[in-house]
């Protein structure tokens, strides 16, 4: 089945130690999104790629970076994780971003713990 | 700025009772509204979108621009409807460089349907 895959499902890192989360998709979608969801809060968009075009949200901390080496893969890099970065990180894809009623397809998420 | 409000964190009903999950939004432009659902141990997935004016799993939602609401309704709740429900708004075109197709989520409502 075509889908969005996130690895690992659970990631534990130490305070200040760089960590990379991975997302891959078999849907061949043009757009890939990264959301952060803290406990009992709404998912919040960090950034997205439209093909190779990177779009950062204005309030996304510089500590968060992303790479999209090809259509299928997208990575979230946290350069120096703090305790406040512990959250569920959701990857999503969509065919495009400027179509009415555009659906986003979500991965299962990676739960990040910072010790 | 876009904002989505779901006033109820928790909603409990009995099987067969009507259910309404409330959603209000704030957006100066023309919004696209969605309901996403997350069943236990499953990924976030689209339930329905206002543009389609469809009924999915017995659920309907009508966009009321006057009241800026997009409430989700079902006349007879089933136990399998128990899940987390998120209302989301997408700004198709943003001013000042905001993201096209960006989803802004509400806090979510946990619906529990008792037998």
PDB file of C-alpha atoms in Angstrom:
ATOM      1  CA  UNK A   1       0.000   0.000   0.000  1.00  0.00           C
ATOM      2  CA  UNK A   2       1.183   3.483  -0.794  1.00  0.00           C
ATOM      3  CA  UNK A   3       1.877   5.277   2.406  1.00  0.00           C
ATOM      4  CA  UNK A   4       3.901   7.625   4.582  1.00  0.00           C
ATOM      5  CA  UNK A   5       6.528   5.977   6.750  1.00  0.00           C
ATOM      6  CA  UNK A   6       8.336   7.489   9.698  1.00  0.00           C
ATOM      7  CA  UNK A   7      11.423   6.096  11.352  1.00  0.00           C
ATOM      8  CA  UNK A   8      12.059   5.569  14.113  1.00  0.00           C
ATOM      9  CA  UNK A   9       8.687   5.474  15.863  1.00  0.00           C
ATOM     10  CA  UNK A  10      10.354   6.321  19.163  1.00  0.00           C
ATOM     11  CA  UNK A  11      13.554   8.298  19.548  1.00  0.00           C
ATOM     12  CA  UNK A  12      15.382   9.107  22.740  1.00  0.00           C
ATOM     13  CA  UNK A  13      18.159  11.656  22.698  1.00  0.00           C
ATOM     14  CA  UNK A  14      20.187  13.605  25.190  1.00  0.00           C
ATOM     15  CA  UNK A  15      19.898  17.288  25.828  1.00  0.00           C
ATOM     16  CA  UNK A  16      21.963  19.079  23.196  1.00  0.00           C
ATOM     17  CA  UNK A  17      22.735  15.977  21.117  1.00  0.00           C
ATOM     18  CA  UNK A  18      21.728  16.358  17.463  1.00  0.00           C
ATOM     19  CA  UNK A  19      18.994  14.065  16.252  1.00  0.00           C
ATOM     20  CA  UNK A  20      17.497  13.281  12.853  1.00  0.00           C
ATOM     21  CA  UNK A  21      14.001  12.018  12.178  1.00  0.00           C
ATOM     22  CA  UNK A  22      13.161  10.372   8.899  1.00  0.00           C
ATOM     23  CA  UNK A  23      10.095  10.357   6.680  1.00  0.00           C
ATOM     24  CA  UNK A  24       9.574   8.525   3.422  1.00  0.00           C
ATOM     25  CA  UNK A  25       6.617   8.239   1.093  1.00  0.00           C
ATOM     26  CA  UNK A  26       5.560   5.941  -1.687  1.00  0.00           C
ATOM     27  CA  UNK A  27       2.737   8.243  -2.840  1.00  0.00           C
ATOM     28  CA  UNK A  28       4.974  10.297  -5.144  1.00  0.00           C
ATOM     29  CA  UNK A  29       3.497  13.474  -3.692  1.00  0.00           C
ATOM     30  CA  UNK A  30       5.047  16.845  -4.390  1.00  0.00           C
ATOM     31  CA  UNK A  31       4.634  18.295  -0.914  1.00  0.00           C
ATOM     32  CA  UNK A  32       6.053  17.037   2.382  1.00  0.00           C
ATOM     33  CA  UNK A  33       5.241  18.652   5.724  1.00  0.00           C
ATOM     34  CA  UNK A  34       6.644  18.410   9.234  1.00  0.00           C
ATOM     35  CA  UNK A  35       4.395  19.068  12.212  1.00  0.00           C
ATOM     36  CA  UNK A  36       5.262  19.205  15.898  1.00  0.00           C
ATOM     37  CA  UNK A  37       2.623  18.049  18.362  1.00  0.00           C
ATOM     38  CA  UNK A  38       3.264  18.556  22.054  1.00  0.00           C
ATOM     39  CA  UNK A  39       1.230  16.755  24.656  1.00  0.00           C
ATOM     40  CA  UNK A  40      -2.466  17.729  24.590  1.00  0.00           C
ATOM     41  CA  UNK A  41      -1.828  20.350  21.911  1.00  0.00           C
ATOM     42  CA  UNK A  42      -2.724  20.729  18.266  1.00  0.00           C
ATOM     43  CA  UNK A  43      -0.235  19.714  15.584  1.00  0.00           C
ATOM     44  CA  UNK A  44       1.770  22.765  14.557  1.00  0.00           C
ATOM     45  CA  UNK A  45       3.394  23.150  11.174  1.00  0.00           C
ATOM     46  CA  UNK A  46       7.161  23.632  11.300  1.00  0.00           C
ATOM     47  CA  UNK A  47       7.913  23.766   7.562  1.00  0.00           C
ATOM     48  CA  UNK A  48       7.164  22.123   4.269  1.00  0.00           C
ATOM     49  CA  UNK A  49       8.807  21.296   0.970  1.00  0.00           C
ATOM     50  CA  UNK A  50       7.073  21.891  -2.324  1.00  0.00           C
ATOM     51  CA  UNK A  51       9.284  19.765  -4.553  1.00  0.00           C
ATOM     52  CA  UNK A  52      12.725  21.169  -3.701  1.00  0.00           C
ATOM     53  CA  UNK A  53      11.393  24.504  -2.523  1.00  0.00           C
ATOM     54  CA  UNK A  54      11.754  24.823   1.264  1.00  0.00           C
ATOM     55  CA  UNK A  55       9.129  26.869   3.135  1.00  0.00           C
ATOM     56  CA  UNK A  56       9.786  27.678   6.750  1.00  0.00           C
ATOM     57  CA  UNK A  57       7.094  28.891   9.141  1.00  0.00           C
ATOM     58  CA  UNK A  58       7.911  32.264  10.650  1.00  0.00           C
ATOM     59  CA  UNK A  59       7.892  31.005  14.226  1.00  0.00           C
ATOM     60  CA  UNK A  60       9.876  27.799  13.699  1.00  0.00           C
ATOM     61  CA  UNK A  61      13.050  27.956  15.816  1.00  0.00           C
ATOM     62  CA  UNK A  62      16.403  27.947  14.018  1.00  0.00           C
ATOM     63  CA  UNK A  63      17.210  24.777  15.919  1.00  0.00           C
ATOM     64  CA  UNK A  64      14.987  22.902  13.473  1.00  0.00           C
ATOM     65  CA  UNK A  65      16.203  22.190   9.973  1.00  0.00           C
ATOM     66  CA  UNK A  66      14.996  19.980   7.165  1.00  0.00           C
ATOM     67  CA  UNK A  67      16.398  18.240   4.115  1.00  0.00           C
ATOM     68  CA  UNK A  68      14.697  16.665   1.150  1.00  0.00           C
ATOM     69  CA  UNK A  69      17.288  14.840  -0.934  1.00  0.00           C
ATOM     70  CA  UNK A  70      14.707  13.380  -3.315  1.00  0.00           C
ATOM     71  CA  UNK A  71      10.954  13.117  -3.826  1.00  0.00           C
ATOM     72  CA  UNK A  72      10.580  10.157  -1.475  1.00  0.00           C
ATOM     73  CA  UNK A  73      12.534  11.229   1.577  1.00  0.00           C
ATOM     74  CA  UNK A  74      12.449  14.141   3.960  1.00  0.00           C
ATOM     75  CA  UNK A  75      14.450  14.575   7.168  1.00  0.00           C
ATOM     76  CA  UNK A  76      13.929  16.685  10.247  1.00  0.00           C
ATOM     77  CA  UNK A  77      17.151  17.689  11.988  1.00  0.00           C
ATOM     78  CA  UNK A  78      17.152  19.100  15.486  1.00  0.00           C
ATOM     79  CA  UNK A  79      20.591  20.572  16.013  1.00  0.00           C
ATOM     80  CA  UNK A  80      20.567  20.937  19.793  1.00  0.00           C
ATOM     81  CA  UNK A  81      17.457  19.412  21.324  1.00  0.00           C
ATOM     82  CA  UNK A  82      16.143  20.988  24.458  1.00  0.00           C
ATOM     83  CA  UNK A  83      13.675  19.572  26.950  1.00  0.00           C
ATOM     84  CA  UNK A  84      10.982  21.678  25.314  1.00  0.00           C
ATOM     85  CA  UNK A  85      11.461  19.856  22.016  1.00  0.00           C
ATOM     86  CA  UNK A  86      10.077  16.618  23.389  1.00  0.00           C
ATOM     87  CA  UNK A  87       7.004  15.972  21.292  1.00  0.00           C
ATOM     88  CA  UNK A  88       5.388  13.838  18.615  1.00  0.00           C
ATOM     89  CA  UNK A  89       6.686  14.772  15.175  1.00  0.00           C
ATOM     90  CA  UNK A  90       4.315  14.128  12.310  1.00  0.00           C
ATOM     91  CA  UNK A  91       5.244  13.938   8.667  1.00  0.00           C
ATOM     92  CA  UNK A  92       2.554  14.477   6.063  1.00  0.00           C
ATOM     93  CA  UNK A  93       2.357  14.615   2.297  1.00  0.00           C
ATOM     94  CA  UNK A  94       0.001  16.010  -0.300  1.00  0.00           C
ATOM     95  CA  UNK A  95      -0.164  15.899  -4.065  1.00  0.00           C
ATOM     96  CA  UNK A  96      -0.013  19.644  -4.231  1.00  0.00           C
ATOM     97  CA  UNK A  97      -0.719  22.539  -1.896  1.00  0.00           C
ATOM     98  CA  UNK A  98      -2.813  24.933  -3.896  1.00  0.00           C
ATOM     99  CA  UNK A  99      -5.762  22.791  -4.857  1.00  0.00           C
ATOM    100  CA  UNK A 100      -9.152  23.255  -3.258  1.00  0.00           C
ATOM    101  CA  UNK A 101      -9.895  20.542  -0.720  1.00  0.00           C
ATOM    102  CA  UNK A 102      -6.337  19.276  -0.794  1.00  0.00           C
ATOM    103  CA  UNK A 103      -5.890  16.259   1.499  1.00  0.00           C
ATOM    104  CA  UNK A 104      -2.803  15.648   3.586  1.00  0.00           C
ATOM    105  CA  UNK A 105      -1.677  12.087   4.313  1.00  0.00           C
ATOM    106  CA  UNK A 106       0.002  11.544   7.642  1.00  0.00           C
ATOM    107  CA  UNK A 107       2.633   9.172   8.877  1.00  0.00           C
ATOM    108  CA  UNK A 108       2.339   7.443  12.256  1.00  0.00           C
ATOM    109  CA  UNK A 109       4.651   9.951  13.913  1.00  0.00           C
ATOM    110  CA  UNK A 110       7.932   9.781  15.819  1.00  0.00           C
ATOM    111  CA  UNK A 111       7.790  10.386  19.542  1.00  0.00           C
ATOM    112  CA  UNK A 112      10.909  12.213  20.654  1.00  0.00           C
ATOM    113  CA  UNK A 113      12.085  12.086  24.245  1.00  0.00           C
ATOM    114  CA  UNK A 114      14.864  14.390  25.417  1.00  0.00           C
ATOM    115  CA  UNK A 115      16.753  13.369  28.544  1.00  0.00           C
TER     116      UNK A 115
ATOM    117  CA  UNK B   1      -3.793  35.008  11.331  1.00  0.00           C
ATOM    118  CA  UNK B   2      -5.650  31.707  11.221  1.00  0.00           C
ATOM    119  CA  UNK B   3      -7.160  30.209  14.320  1.00  0.00           C
ATOM    120  CA  UNK B   4      -9.309  27.150  14.990  1.00  0.00           C
ATOM    121  CA  UNK B   5     -11.132  26.615  18.256  1.00  0.00           C
ATOM    122  CA  UNK B   6     -12.653  23.381  19.469  1.00  0.00           C
ATOM    123  CA  UNK B   7     -14.247  24.267  22.790  1.00  0.00           C
ATOM    124  CA  UNK B   8     -14.713  20.710  24.044  1.00  0.00           C
ATOM    125  CA  UNK B   9     -11.669  18.635  24.938  1.00  0.00           C
ATOM    126  CA  UNK B  10     -13.823  15.670  25.878  1.00  0.00           C
ATOM    127  CA  UNK B  11     -17.245  14.610  24.676  1.00  0.00           C
ATOM    128  CA  UNK B  12     -19.101  11.528  25.864  1.00  0.00           C
ATOM    129  CA  UNK B  13     -22.320  10.160  24.436  1.00  0.00           C
ATOM    130  CA  UNK B  14     -24.170   6.874  24.463  1.00  0.00           C
ATOM    131  CA  UNK B  15     -24.503   4.664  21.426  1.00  0.00           C
ATOM    132  CA  UNK B  16     -27.391   5.776  19.256  1.00  0.00           C
ATOM    133  CA  UNK B  17     -27.425   9.333  20.592  1.00  0.00           C
ATOM    134  CA  UNK B  18     -26.788  12.320  18.346  1.00  0.00           C
ATOM    135  CA  UNK B  19     -23.368  13.885  18.533  1.00  0.00           C
ATOM    136  CA  UNK B  20     -22.067  17.308  17.596  1.00  0.00           C
ATOM    137  CA  UNK B  21     -18.422  18.320  17.781  1.00  0.00           C
ATOM    138  CA  UNK B  22     -18.027  22.056  17.679  1.00  0.00           C
ATOM    139  CA  UNK B  23     -15.497  23.970  15.647  1.00  0.00           C
ATOM    140  CA  UNK B  24     -15.134  27.722  15.197  1.00  0.00           C
ATOM    141  CA  UNK B  25     -12.544  29.431  13.085  1.00  0.00           C
ATOM    142  CA  UNK B  26     -11.025  32.819  12.568  1.00  0.00           C
ATOM    143  CA  UNK B  27      -9.657  33.780   9.180  1.00  0.00           C
ATOM    144  CA  UNK B  28     -10.002  36.913   7.115  1.00  0.00           C
ATOM    145  CA  UNK B  29      -9.924  35.190   3.739  1.00  0.00           C
ATOM    146  CA  UNK B  30     -11.888  32.357   2.208  1.00  0.00           C
ATOM    147  CA  UNK B  31     -11.155  29.238   4.255  1.00  0.00           C
ATOM    148  CA  UNK B  32     -11.046  25.590   3.430  1.00  0.00           C
ATOM    149  CA  UNK B  33     -12.269  23.516   6.373  1.00  0.00           C
ATOM    150  CA  UNK B  34     -11.560  19.894   7.181  1.00  0.00           C
ATOM    151  CA  UNK B  35     -12.218  17.328   9.853  1.00  0.00           C
ATOM    152  CA  UNK B  36      -9.384  14.891  10.553  1.00  0.00           C
ATOM    153  CA  UNK B  37      -9.781  11.861  12.820  1.00  0.00           C
ATOM    154  CA  UNK B  38      -7.346   9.713  14.737  1.00  0.00           C
ATOM    155  CA  UNK B  39      -8.601   6.329  15.930  1.00  0.00           C
ATOM    156  CA  UNK B  40      -6.750   4.517  18.686  1.00  0.00           C
ATOM    157  CA  UNK B  41      -3.274   3.456  17.523  1.00  0.00           C
ATOM    158  CA  UNK B  42      -3.869   4.726  14.016  1.00  0.00           C
ATOM    159  CA  UNK B  43      -2.539   7.672  12.114  1.00  0.00           C
ATOM    160  CA  UNK B  44      -4.297  10.953  11.585  1.00  0.00           C
ATOM    161  CA  UNK B  45      -6.544  10.749   8.532  1.00  0.00           C
ATOM    162  CA  UNK B  46      -8.995  12.912   6.674  1.00  0.00           C
ATOM    163  CA  UNK B  47     -12.637  12.391   7.600  1.00  0.00           C
ATOM    164  CA  UNK B  48     -14.291  14.990   5.441  1.00  0.00           C
ATOM    165  CA  UNK B  49     -13.787  18.370   3.794  1.00  0.00           C
ATOM    166  CA  UNK B  50     -16.339  21.119   3.426  1.00  0.00           C
ATOM    167  CA  UNK B  51     -15.777  21.550  -0.281  1.00  0.00           C
ATOM    168  CA  UNK B  52     -17.059  18.037  -0.952  1.00  0.00           C
ATOM    169  CA  UNK B  53     -20.289  18.476   0.995  1.00  0.00           C
ATOM    170  CA  UNK B  54     -20.250  14.747   1.613  1.00  0.00           C
ATOM    171  CA  UNK B  55     -21.338  12.402   4.361  1.00  0.00           C
ATOM    172  CA  UNK B  56     -18.611  10.068   5.576  1.00  0.00           C
ATOM    173  CA  UNK B  57     -19.375   7.295   8.071  1.00  0.00           C
ATOM    174  CA  UNK B  58     -22.638   9.093   8.773  1.00  0.00           C
ATOM    175  CA  UNK B  59     -20.888  12.353   9.671  1.00  0.00           C
ATOM    176  CA  UNK B  60     -21.680  15.675   8.049  1.00  0.00           C
ATOM    177  CA  UNK B  61     -20.372  19.181   8.557  1.00  0.00           C
ATOM    178  CA  UNK B  62     -21.679  22.436   7.157  1.00  0.00           C
ATOM    179  CA  UNK B  63     -19.592  25.531   6.780  1.00  0.00           C
ATOM    180  CA  UNK B  64     -21.431  28.498   8.280  1.00  0.00           C
ATOM    181  CA  UNK B  65     -19.537  31.611   7.253  1.00  0.00           C
ATOM    182  CA  UNK B  66     -21.838  33.896   9.206  1.00  0.00           C
ATOM    183  CA  UNK B  67     -21.089  32.099  12.457  1.00  0.00           C
ATOM    184  CA  UNK B  68     -17.573  31.081  11.330  1.00  0.00           C
ATOM    185  CA  UNK B  69     -18.326  27.526  12.339  1.00  0.00           C
ATOM    186  CA  UNK B  70     -17.841  24.047  10.910  1.00  0.00           C
ATOM    187  CA  UNK B  71     -19.494  21.728  13.401  1.00  0.00           C
ATOM    188  CA  UNK B  72     -19.336  17.968  12.871  1.00  0.00           C
ATOM    189  CA  UNK B  73     -22.587  16.075  13.354  1.00  0.00           C
ATOM    190  CA  UNK B  74     -23.837  12.535  13.363  1.00  0.00           C
ATOM    191  CA  UNK B  75     -27.435  11.624  14.186  1.00  0.00           C
ATOM    192  CA  UNK B  76     -26.710   8.223  15.728  1.00  0.00           C
ATOM    193  CA  UNK B  77     -23.283   7.673  17.280  1.00  0.00           C
ATOM    194  CA  UNK B  78     -21.614   4.267  17.149  1.00  0.00           C
ATOM    195  CA  UNK B  79     -18.969   2.831  19.467  1.00  0.00           C
ATOM    196  CA  UNK B  80     -16.477   2.725  16.587  1.00  0.00           C
ATOM    197  CA  UNK B  81     -16.754   6.517  16.315  1.00  0.00           C
ATOM    198  CA  UNK B  82     -14.727   6.852  19.503  1.00  0.00           C
ATOM    199  CA  UNK B  83     -11.592   8.752  18.499  1.00  0.00           C
ATOM    200  CA  UNK B  84      -9.798  12.084  18.569  1.00  0.00           C
ATOM    201  CA  UNK B  85     -11.291  14.573  16.124  1.00  0.00           C
ATOM    202  CA  UNK B  86      -9.442  17.611  14.821  1.00  0.00           C
ATOM    203  CA  UNK B  87     -10.959  20.483  12.950  1.00  0.00           C
ATOM    204  CA  UNK B  88      -8.481  22.107  10.568  1.00  0.00           C
ATOM    205  CA  UNK B  89      -8.379  25.167   8.383  1.00  0.00           C
ATOM    206  CA  UNK B  90      -6.367  25.615   5.249  1.00  0.00           C
ATOM    207  CA  UNK B  91      -5.560  28.999   3.774  1.00  0.00           C
ATOM    208  CA  UNK B  92      -5.420  28.460   0.066  1.00  0.00           C
ATOM    209  CA  UNK B  93      -3.749  31.772  -0.549  1.00  0.00           C
ATOM    210  CA  UNK B  94      -1.973  33.708   2.108  1.00  0.00           C
ATOM    211  CA  UNK B  95      -0.946  37.304   2.297  1.00  0.00           C
ATOM    212  CA  UNK B  96       2.535  38.334   3.325  1.00  0.00           C
ATOM    213  CA  UNK B  97       4.135  35.057   2.307  1.00  0.00           C
ATOM    214  CA  UNK B  98       2.099  32.681   4.412  1.00  0.00           C
ATOM    215  CA  UNK B  99       2.019  29.100   3.361  1.00  0.00           C
ATOM    216  CA  UNK B 100      -0.363  27.922   0.728  1.00  0.00           C
ATOM    217  CA  UNK B 101      -2.292  24.862   1.819  1.00  0.00           C
ATOM    218  CA  UNK B 102      -1.077  25.159   5.404  1.00  0.00           C
ATOM    219  CA  UNK B 103      -3.262  23.314   7.893  1.00  0.00           C
ATOM    220  CA  UNK B 104      -4.032  25.024  11.167  1.00  0.00           C
ATOM    221  CA  UNK B 105      -5.489  22.534  13.622  1.00  0.00           C
ATOM    222  CA  UNK B 106      -7.784  22.972  16.565  1.00  0.00           C
ATOM    223  CA  UNK B 107      -6.877  21.422  19.904  1.00  0.00           C
ATOM    224  CA  UNK B 108      -8.940  18.343  19.197  1.00  0.00           C
ATOM    225  CA  UNK B 109     -11.951  16.717  20.842  1.00  0.00           C
ATOM    226  CA  UNK B 110     -11.824  13.215  22.253  1.00  0.00           C
ATOM    227  CA  UNK B 111     -15.149  11.563  21.517  1.00  0.00           C
ATOM    228  CA  UNK B 112     -16.138   8.553  23.575  1.00  0.00           C
ATOM    229  CA  UNK B 113     -19.230   6.601  22.621  1.00  0.00           C
ATOM    230  CA  UNK B 114     -20.448   4.363  25.418  1.00  0.00           C
ATOM    231  CA  UNK B 115     -22.350   1.135  24.741  1.00  0.00           C
TER     232      UNK B 115
END
